mmCIF file of C-alpha atoms in Angstrom:
data_model
loop_
_atom_site.group_PDB
_atom_site.id
_atom_site.type_symbol
_atom_site.label_atom_id
_atom_site.label_comp_id
_atom_site.label_asym_id
_atom_site.label_seq_id
_atom_site.Cartn_x
_atom_site.Cartn_y
_atom_site.Cartn_z
ATOM 1 C CA MET F 1 34.876 -35.278 -32.042
ATOM 2 C CA GLY F 2 35.548 -34.312 -35.486
ATOM 3 C CA VAL F 3 36.718 -35.047 -38.827
ATOM 4 C CA TYR F 4 39.888 -35.353 -40.607
ATOM 5 C CA VAL F 5 39.163 -34.216 -44.846
ATOM 6 C CA ARG F 6 42.859 -34.276 -46.732
ATOM 7 C CA ASP F 7 42.804 -31.286 -50.452
ATOM 8 C CA SER F 8 44.544 -30.565 -52.786
ATOM 9 C CA MET F 9 45.068 -26.733 -52.159
ATOM 10 C CA GLN F 10 46.529 -23.886 -54.483
ATOM 11 C CA PHE F 11 48.834 -21.084 -53.350
ATOM 12 C CA VAL F 12 49.450 -18.385 -55.253
ATOM 13 C CA GLY F 13 52.569 -15.873 -54.122
ATOM 14 C CA GLU F 14 53.346 -13.061 -54.563
ATOM 15 C CA ASP F 15 55.714 -13.197 -57.499
ATOM 16 C CA GLY F 16 52.050 -14.932 -59.124
ATOM 17 C CA GLU F 17 53.275 -18.244 -59.121
ATOM 18 C CA ARG F 18 51.668 -21.272 -58.079
ATOM 19 C CA GLU F 19 52.118 -24.078 -56.352
ATOM 20 C CA ASN F 20 49.583 -27.418 -54.333
ATOM 21 C CA ALA F 21 50.153 -29.287 -51.703
ATOM 22 C CA ASP F 22 48.360 -31.267 -50.535
ATOM 23 C CA ILE F 23 46.963 -30.623 -47.344
ATOM 24 C CA VAL F 24 45.048 -32.124 -44.069
ATOM 25 C CA PHE F 25 42.259 -29.626 -42.411
ATOM 26 C CA GLY F 26 39.439 -30.870 -39.490
ATOM 27 C CA CYS F 27 36.384 -29.649 -37.933
ATOM 28 C CA GLY F 28 35.915 -30.427 -34.994
ATOM 29 C CA TYR F 29 32.049 -30.190 -33.350
ATOM 30 C CA ASP F 30 30.391 -31.179 -30.265
ATOM 31 C CA GLN F 31 32.601 -28.988 -28.027
ATOM 32 C CA GLN F 32 31.834 -28.812 -24.760
ATOM 33 C CA GLY F 33 34.163 -28.611 -21.686
ATOM 34 C CA VAL F 34 36.079 -25.612 -19.576
ATOM 35 C CA LEU F 35 38.852 -24.009 -22.048
ATOM 36 C CA LEU F 36 41.895 -25.812 -20.096
ATOM 37 C CA ASN F 37 40.588 -28.696 -19.213
ATOM 38 C CA ALA F 38 41.165 -30.367 -22.877
ATOM 39 C CA LEU F 39 42.659 -29.864 -27.021
ATOM 40 C CA GLU F 40 38.825 -30.664 -28.286
ATOM 41 C CA THR F 41 37.393 -27.762 -26.819
ATOM 42 C CA THR F 42 39.677 -26.221 -28.993
ATOM 43 C CA ASP F 43 40.326 -27.840 -31.464
ATOM 44 C CA GLY F 44 39.154 -25.639 -34.665
ATOM 45 C CA VAL F 45 38.507 -25.492 -38.311
ATOM 46 C CA LEU F 46 42.207 -24.780 -39.674
ATOM 47 C CA GLY F 47 43.724 -25.771 -36.364
ATOM 48 C CA LEU F 48 46.379 -23.282 -35.896
ATOM 49 C CA THR F 49 47.879 -25.016 -32.698
ATOM 50 C CA ASN F 50 52.564 -25.659 -33.137
ATOM 51 C CA LYS F 51 51.521 -29.073 -33.564
ATOM 52 C CA ALA F 52 53.246 -31.288 -36.864
ATOM 53 C CA LEU F 53 49.377 -31.880 -38.299
ATOM 54 C CA SER F 54 48.828 -27.861 -37.664
ATOM 55 C CA LEU F 55 47.843 -25.701 -40.791
ATOM 56 C CA PRO F 56 51.393 -23.580 -40.423
ATOM 57 C CA THR F 57 53.080 -26.481 -39.696
ATOM 58 C CA GLN F 58 52.623 -27.934 -43.118
ATOM 59 C CA LEU F 59 52.393 -25.175 -44.928
ATOM 60 C CA ALA F 60 55.708 -24.195 -43.439
ATOM 61 C CA SER F 61 57.306 -27.962 -43.786
ATOM 62 C CA ARG F 62 56.312 -27.622 -47.718
ATOM 63 C CA GLY F 63 58.731 -24.436 -47.629
ATOM 64 C CA ILE F 64 55.388 -22.254 -49.017
ATOM 65 C CA ILE F 65 55.684 -19.874 -45.591
ATOM 66 C CA SER F 66 57.262 -19.585 -42.052
ATOM 67 C CA ASN F 67 55.953 -21.540 -39.413
ATOM 68 C CA ALA F 68 54.022 -18.608 -37.495
ATOM 69 C CA PHE F 69 50.793 -16.490 -37.776
ATOM 70 C CA GLY F 70 48.274 -14.364 -36.477
ATOM 71 C CA HIS F 71 45.577 -11.639 -36.093
ATOM 72 C CA CYS F 72 44.709 -8.295 -35.840
ATOM 73 C CA MET F 73 41.731 -7.243 -34.475
ATOM 74 C CA SER F 74 40.508 -3.799 -35.371
ATOM 75 C CA THR F 75 38.392 -1.448 -32.258
ATOM 76 C CA ASP F 76 35.660 -0.097 -34.000
ATOM 77 C CA PRO F 77 32.633 -1.163 -31.683
ATOM 78 C CA SER F 78 30.552 -2.755 -34.494
ATOM 79 C CA GLY F 79 32.631 -5.768 -34.325
ATOM 80 C CA ALA F 80 34.063 -5.270 -37.766
ATOM 81 C CA GLY F 81 37.936 -5.527 -39.142
ATOM 82 C CA GLY F 82 39.901 -7.215 -38.963
ATOM 83 C CA TYR F 83 42.486 -10.234 -40.263
ATOM 84 C CA LEU F 84 44.429 -13.516 -39.065
ATOM 85 C CA PHE F 85 47.320 -13.660 -40.824
ATOM 86 C CA LEU F 86 49.554 -17.595 -41.742
ATOM 87 C CA GLY F 87 53.883 -16.794 -41.481
ATOM 88 C CA ASP F 88 55.671 -13.867 -40.922
ATOM 89 C CA ASP F 89 54.827 -11.699 -43.393
ATOM 90 C CA TYR F 90 52.311 -9.323 -41.493
ATOM 91 C CA ILE F 91 54.974 -9.897 -38.256
ATOM 92 C CA PRO F 92 56.448 -6.497 -37.859
ATOM 93 C CA ARG F 93 59.945 -6.333 -37.888
ATOM 94 C CA TRP F 94 59.921 -3.991 -34.672
ATOM 95 C CA GLY F 95 57.694 -3.158 -32.126
ATOM 96 C CA MET F 96 56.540 -6.710 -31.418
ATOM 97 C CA THR F 97 56.695 -7.171 -27.466
ATOM 98 C CA TRP F 98 57.039 -11.256 -27.387
ATOM 99 C CA VAL F 99 57.888 -13.745 -24.200
ATOM 100 C CA PRO F 100 58.040 -17.298 -24.041
ATOM 101 C CA ILE F 101 55.046 -19.982 -24.501
ATOM 102 C CA ARG F 102 54.762 -23.273 -23.482
ATOM 103 C CA ASP F 103 52.119 -26.305 -23.635
ATOM 104 C CA GLY F 104 49.898 -26.901 -20.145
ATOM 105 C CA PRO F 105 50.926 -29.653 -17.914
ATOM 106 C CA ALA F 106 48.085 -31.604 -18.967
ATOM 107 C CA ASP F 107 46.905 -30.360 -22.108
ATOM 108 C CA ASP F 108 48.549 -28.627 -25.430
ATOM 109 C CA VAL F 109 47.022 -25.310 -24.870
ATOM 110 C CA ARG F 110 50.211 -22.808 -25.645
ATOM 111 C CA ARG F 111 50.317 -20.128 -21.822
ATOM 112 C CA ALA F 112 52.387 -17.266 -20.833
ATOM 113 C CA GLN F 113 53.580 -16.560 -17.378
ATOM 114 C CA VAL F 114 52.834 -13.008 -15.735
ATOM 115 C CA LYS F 115 54.242 -11.953 -13.278
ATOM 116 C CA GLN F 116 52.038 -9.335 -12.233
ATOM 117 C CA ILE F 117 48.346 -7.825 -13.002
ATOM 118 C CA ASN F 118 47.608 -4.467 -11.886
ATOM 119 C CA HIS F 119 45.041 -1.872 -11.901
ATOM 120 C CA GLY F 120 46.845 1.152 -12.471
ATOM 121 C CA ASP F 121 49.933 1.523 -10.083
ATOM 122 C CA GLN F 122 47.646 -0.886 -7.975
ATOM 123 C CA GLN F 123 48.900 -4.393 -8.697
ATOM 124 C CA LEU F 124 46.059 -7.179 -7.916
ATOM 125 C CA ASN F 125 47.591 -10.903 -7.456
ATOM 126 C CA ALA F 126 49.752 -11.231 -4.735
ATOM 127 C CA GLN F 127 52.900 -10.762 -4.630
ATOM 128 C CA GLY F 128 55.755 -13.293 -6.302
ATOM 129 C CA LYS F 129 52.889 -15.605 -6.608
ATOM 130 C CA LEU F 130 52.828 -16.585 -10.640
ATOM 131 C CA THR F 131 50.165 -16.518 -12.977
ATOM 132 C CA GLN F 132 49.365 -18.265 -16.212
ATOM 133 C CA VAL F 133 48.206 -17.220 -19.445
ATOM 134 C CA VAL F 134 46.175 -17.619 -22.831
ATOM 135 C CA PHE F 135 45.325 -15.327 -25.029
ATOM 136 C CA ASP F 136 42.196 -16.593 -27.011
ATOM 137 C CA THR F 137 40.163 -15.013 -29.784
ATOM 138 C CA GLY F 138 37.651 -17.835 -28.802
ATOM 139 C CA SER F 139 36.621 -16.264 -25.698
ATOM 140 C CA THR F 140 34.642 -13.032 -26.366
ATOM 141 C CA TYR F 141 35.447 -11.829 -22.279
ATOM 142 C CA THR F 142 38.077 -12.187 -20.826
ATOM 143 C CA TYR F 143 38.373 -14.063 -17.155
ATOM 144 C CA PHE F 144 40.621 -12.878 -14.008
ATOM 145 C CA PRO F 145 40.871 -15.721 -11.515
ATOM 146 C CA ASP F 146 38.925 -15.026 -8.099
ATOM 147 C CA GLU F 147 41.420 -12.770 -5.836
ATOM 148 C CA ALA F 148 42.599 -11.048 -8.422
ATOM 149 C CA LEU F 149 38.937 -9.533 -9.782
ATOM 150 C CA THR F 150 38.027 -8.653 -6.112
ATOM 151 C CA ARG F 151 40.496 -6.323 -6.340
ATOM 152 C CA LEU F 152 40.516 -5.010 -9.416
ATOM 153 C CA ILE F 153 36.610 -4.509 -8.513
ATOM 154 C CA SER F 154 37.287 -3.181 -5.030
ATOM 155 C CA SER F 155 39.087 -0.517 -7.214
ATOM 156 C CA LEU F 156 36.959 0.037 -10.394
ATOM 157 C CA LYS F 157 34.713 2.046 -7.480
ATOM 158 C CA GLU F 158 37.458 3.505 -4.584
ATOM 159 C CA ALA F 159 38.248 4.809 -8.833
ATOM 160 C CA ALA F 160 35.223 5.655 -9.877
ATOM 161 C CA SER F 161 32.668 6.987 -6.762
ATOM 162 C CA PRO F 162 30.606 9.208 -6.106
ATOM 163 C CA ARG F 163 29.469 9.622 -9.983
ATOM 164 C CA PHE F 164 29.456 5.908 -11.136
ATOM 165 C CA VAL F 165 27.584 2.909 -8.653
ATOM 166 C CA GLN F 166 27.172 -0.693 -9.363
ATOM 167 C CA ASP F 167 24.258 -1.375 -10.390
ATOM 168 C CA ASP F 168 22.926 -5.286 -9.666
ATOM 169 C CA SER F 169 19.657 -4.369 -11.977
ATOM 170 C CA ASP F 170 21.326 -4.333 -14.418
ATOM 171 C CA LYS F 171 22.216 -8.571 -15.474
ATOM 172 C CA THR F 172 24.158 -7.099 -18.332
ATOM 173 C CA LEU F 173 27.024 -9.140 -16.778
ATOM 174 C CA PRO F 174 27.756 -8.702 -13.098
ATOM 175 C CA PHE F 175 29.370 -5.857 -12.174
ATOM 176 C CA CYS F 176 28.346 -2.819 -13.792
ATOM 177 C CA MET F 177 28.229 0.881 -12.852
ATOM 178 C CA LYS F 178 25.453 3.804 -13.117
ATOM 179 C CA SER F 179 26.718 6.618 -14.007
ATOM 180 C CA ASP F 180 25.721 10.408 -12.754
ATOM 181 C CA PHE F 181 25.586 11.585 -16.675
ATOM 182 C CA PRO F 182 24.628 10.137 -20.312
ATOM 183 C CA VAL F 183 26.434 7.489 -21.432
ATOM 184 C CA ARG F 184 26.742 6.446 -24.919
ATOM 185 C CA SER F 185 29.778 4.547 -25.178
ATOM 186 C CA VAL F 186 33.581 3.358 -23.959
ATOM 187 C CA GLU F 187 35.379 6.995 -25.056
ATOM 188 C CA ASP F 188 32.602 9.067 -22.458
ATOM 189 C CA VAL F 189 33.814 7.414 -19.676
ATOM 190 C CA LYS F 190 36.898 6.078 -20.594
ATOM 191 C CA HIS F 191 39.197 9.153 -19.459
ATOM 192 C CA PHE F 192 37.514 8.012 -15.044
ATOM 193 C CA PHE F 193 39.686 4.684 -15.452
ATOM 194 C CA LYS F 194 43.038 3.022 -15.093
ATOM 195 C CA PRO F 195 44.449 0.664 -17.817
ATOM 196 C CA LEU F 196 44.861 -2.711 -17.008
ATOM 197 C CA SER F 197 48.962 -4.993 -17.696
ATOM 198 C CA LEU F 198 50.518 -7.930 -17.363
ATOM 199 C CA GLN F 199 53.784 -7.205 -16.905
ATOM 200 C CA PHE F 200 56.109 -10.740 -18.090
ATOM 201 C CA GLU F 201 59.225 -11.032 -16.061
ATOM 202 C CA LYS F 202 61.765 -8.371 -18.037
ATOM 203 C CA ARG F 203 64.593 -8.795 -20.824
ATOM 204 C CA PHE F 204 67.877 -7.608 -20.380
ATOM 205 C CA PHE F 205 67.232 -5.616 -18.193
ATOM 206 C CA PHE F 206 63.656 -3.931 -20.493
ATOM 207 C CA SER F 207 59.991 -4.567 -19.335
ATOM 208 C CA ARG F 208 57.764 -6.217 -20.947
ATOM 209 C CA THR F 209 53.827 -5.674 -20.270
ATOM 210 C CA PHE F 210 50.621 -6.528 -22.471
ATOM 211 C CA ASN F 211 48.766 -3.011 -22.132
ATOM 212 C CA ILE F 212 44.921 -3.801 -21.659
ATOM 213 C CA ARG F 213 43.428 0.616 -21.838
ATOM 214 C CA PRO F 214 39.640 1.599 -20.943
ATOM 215 C CA GLU F 215 37.636 0.993 -23.798
ATOM 216 C CA HIS F 216 39.708 -2.672 -23.808
ATOM 217 C CA TYR F 217 37.976 -3.816 -20.929
ATOM 218 C CA LEU F 218 34.265 -2.493 -20.394
ATOM 219 C CA VAL F 219 31.141 -2.794 -22.021
ATOM 220 C CA ILE F 220 28.329 -0.324 -22.566
ATOM 221 C CA SER F 221 24.463 -1.803 -21.727
ATOM 222 C CA ASP F 222 21.708 -1.736 -23.484
ATOM 223 C CA LYS F 223 20.577 1.084 -20.264
ATOM 224 C CA GLY F 224 24.187 3.007 -20.826
ATOM 225 C CA ASN F 225 25.282 2.242 -17.825
ATOM 226 C CA VAL F 226 29.094 1.233 -17.524
ATOM 227 C CA CYS F 227 30.130 -2.880 -17.378
ATOM 228 C CA LEU F 228 33.322 -4.079 -16.604
ATOM 229 C CA GLY F 229 33.955 -7.342 -19.195
ATOM 230 C CA VAL F 230 36.474 -9.168 -16.962
ATOM 231 C CA LEU F 231 34.553 -12.163 -15.442
ATOM 232 C CA ASN F 232 35.392 -14.599 -12.368
ATOM 233 C CA GLY F 233 37.944 -17.657 -13.993
ATOM 234 C CA THR F 234 37.713 -19.490 -10.698
ATOM 235 C CA THR F 235 33.847 -20.136 -10.495
ATOM 236 C CA ILE F 236 34.167 -22.292 -14.430
ATOM 237 C CA GLY F 237 37.958 -23.907 -13.620
ATOM 238 C CA TYR F 238 41.265 -21.029 -13.881
ATOM 239 C CA ASP F 239 42.003 -20.382 -10.613
ATOM 240 C CA SER F 240 45.514 -19.561 -11.781
ATOM 241 C CA VAL F 241 44.772 -18.665 -14.907
ATOM 242 C CA VAL F 242 44.313 -15.143 -16.749
ATOM 243 C CA ILE F 243 41.986 -15.577 -20.194
ATOM 244 C CA VAL F 244 42.532 -12.746 -22.371
ATOM 245 C CA GLY F 245 40.251 -12.981 -24.959
ATOM 246 C CA ASP F 246 38.689 -10.370 -27.768
ATOM 247 C CA VAL F 247 37.198 -7.500 -26.020
ATOM 248 C CA SER F 248 40.939 -6.981 -24.646
ATOM 249 C CA LEU F 249 42.687 -8.439 -27.423
ATOM 250 C CA ARG F 250 41.604 -5.136 -30.261
ATOM 251 C CA GLY F 251 43.870 -2.196 -31.527
ATOM 252 C CA LYS F 252 46.536 -5.252 -31.480
ATOM 253 C CA LEU F 253 48.327 -7.447 -33.191
ATOM 254 C CA VAL F 254 49.153 -10.301 -31.548
ATOM 255 C CA ALA F 255 51.351 -13.340 -33.428
ATOM 256 C CA TYR F 256 52.764 -16.641 -32.316
ATOM 257 C CA ASP F 257 55.985 -18.385 -33.361
ATOM 258 C CA ASN F 258 55.873 -21.814 -33.495
ATOM 259 C CA ASP F 259 59.544 -22.758 -33.914
ATOM 260 C CA LYS F 260 61.192 -19.682 -31.175
ATOM 261 C CA ASN F 261 57.571 -21.717 -29.283
ATOM 262 C CA GLU F 262 56.945 -16.899 -28.760
ATOM 263 C CA VAL F 263 53.530 -15.394 -28.396
ATOM 264 C CA GLY F 264 53.952 -11.178 -29.168
ATOM 265 C CA TRP F 265 52.071 -8.756 -30.008
ATOM 266 C CA VAL F 266 52.509 -4.767 -30.863
ATOM 267 C CA ASP F 267 49.788 -1.868 -30.461
ATOM 268 C CA PHE F 268 48.797 -1.229 -34.441
ATOM 269 C CA ASP F 269 45.563 -0.158 -37.031
ATOM 270 C CA CYS F 270 44.317 -3.261 -37.663
ATOM 271 C CA THR F 271 42.009 -2.363 -41.144
ATOM 272 C CA ASN F 272 44.974 -2.070 -42.978
ATOM 273 C CA PRO F 273 47.662 -4.717 -43.782
ATOM 274 C CA ARG F 274 50.464 -3.870 -43.592
ATOM 275 C CA LYS F 275 53.461 -6.221 -44.869
ATOM 276 C CA ARG F 276 57.365 -5.768 -44.023
ATOM 277 C CA SER F 277 59.316 -5.161 -46.305
ATOM 278 C CA ARG F 278 61.764 -7.974 -47.440
ATOM 279 C CA ILE F 279 64.008 -10.509 -49.783
ATOM 280 C CA PRO F 280 62.105 -9.882 -53.100
ATOM 281 C CA SER F 281 59.707 -13.448 -53.475
ATOM 282 C CA PHE F 282 61.772 -14.797 -56.382
ATOM 283 C CA LEU F 283 64.580 -13.952 -55.086
ATOM 284 C CA ARG F 284 63.453 -16.492 -52.008
ATOM 285 C CA ARG F 285 62.191 -18.260 -54.114
ATOM 286 C CA ALA F 286 65.972 -19.729 -55.055
ATOM 287 C CA LEU F 287 67.236 -19.276 -51.925
ATOM 288 C CA ARG F 288 65.565 -22.183 -51.206
ATOM 289 C CA ASN F 289 65.793 -24.338 -53.935
ATOM 290 C CA GLN F 290 69.706 -24.577 -53.697
ATOM 291 C CA LEU F 291 69.198 -25.230 -50.389
ATOM 292 C CA LEU F 292 66.793 -27.950 -50.779
#
């Protein structure tokens, strides 16, 4: 359930010229339930989807921006820093990895399809079994299907022994380990652990991989234990879906191209928004007016 509002918004272009547009936006309330069960559980104030009523699509239809949006969250341990952007001005021209996305069979949550989930060189999902991936900034942690999570925990135990042992008394997260030395931050322990990787279909023989460093899936508890920021998605209905949450999105610029129906990412310094070089705004506006 929610409420829609139509209001006049003013936008200031790079050249300082102001432009007014009537925009519809809304806010959902009483949102409960599983993320993938219904679109209503994922709607936000801005409506950042690829649908006609979404904010990026409305602005793109008026020629104000291209039909794209994205976010970049800082690696600052305090959680500060980062930015949200509409349009493609802040999407780098080079270095982005893009994969196709599609709507789910019974909802409007956009998913990509991953072939393989790895911890270091060890494969966590069954050979040949395709898994869907959703990038979700609304989830604090990342979620793996039960099979992949079980293998990940076994791999962590094997790699971390004997310096780390499981500590069931720490309830910060379902799986925590106590070390034989004082731990103040992830920086103290990240070199003991291997990265996670989501491997997608190759494009023209080039691999497409979303890498998650140890500092982006490990959390240090108040007890100084090392806890796993990857939870069991099967217990809440995600038995064949990976949810990549906030903990694993830090230090990455993630963008959605609604026209091409793709999601892309690149490692990035999210403390300093940088526009890519492009056609000067006055020339772009003149070209657009000629086409209208």
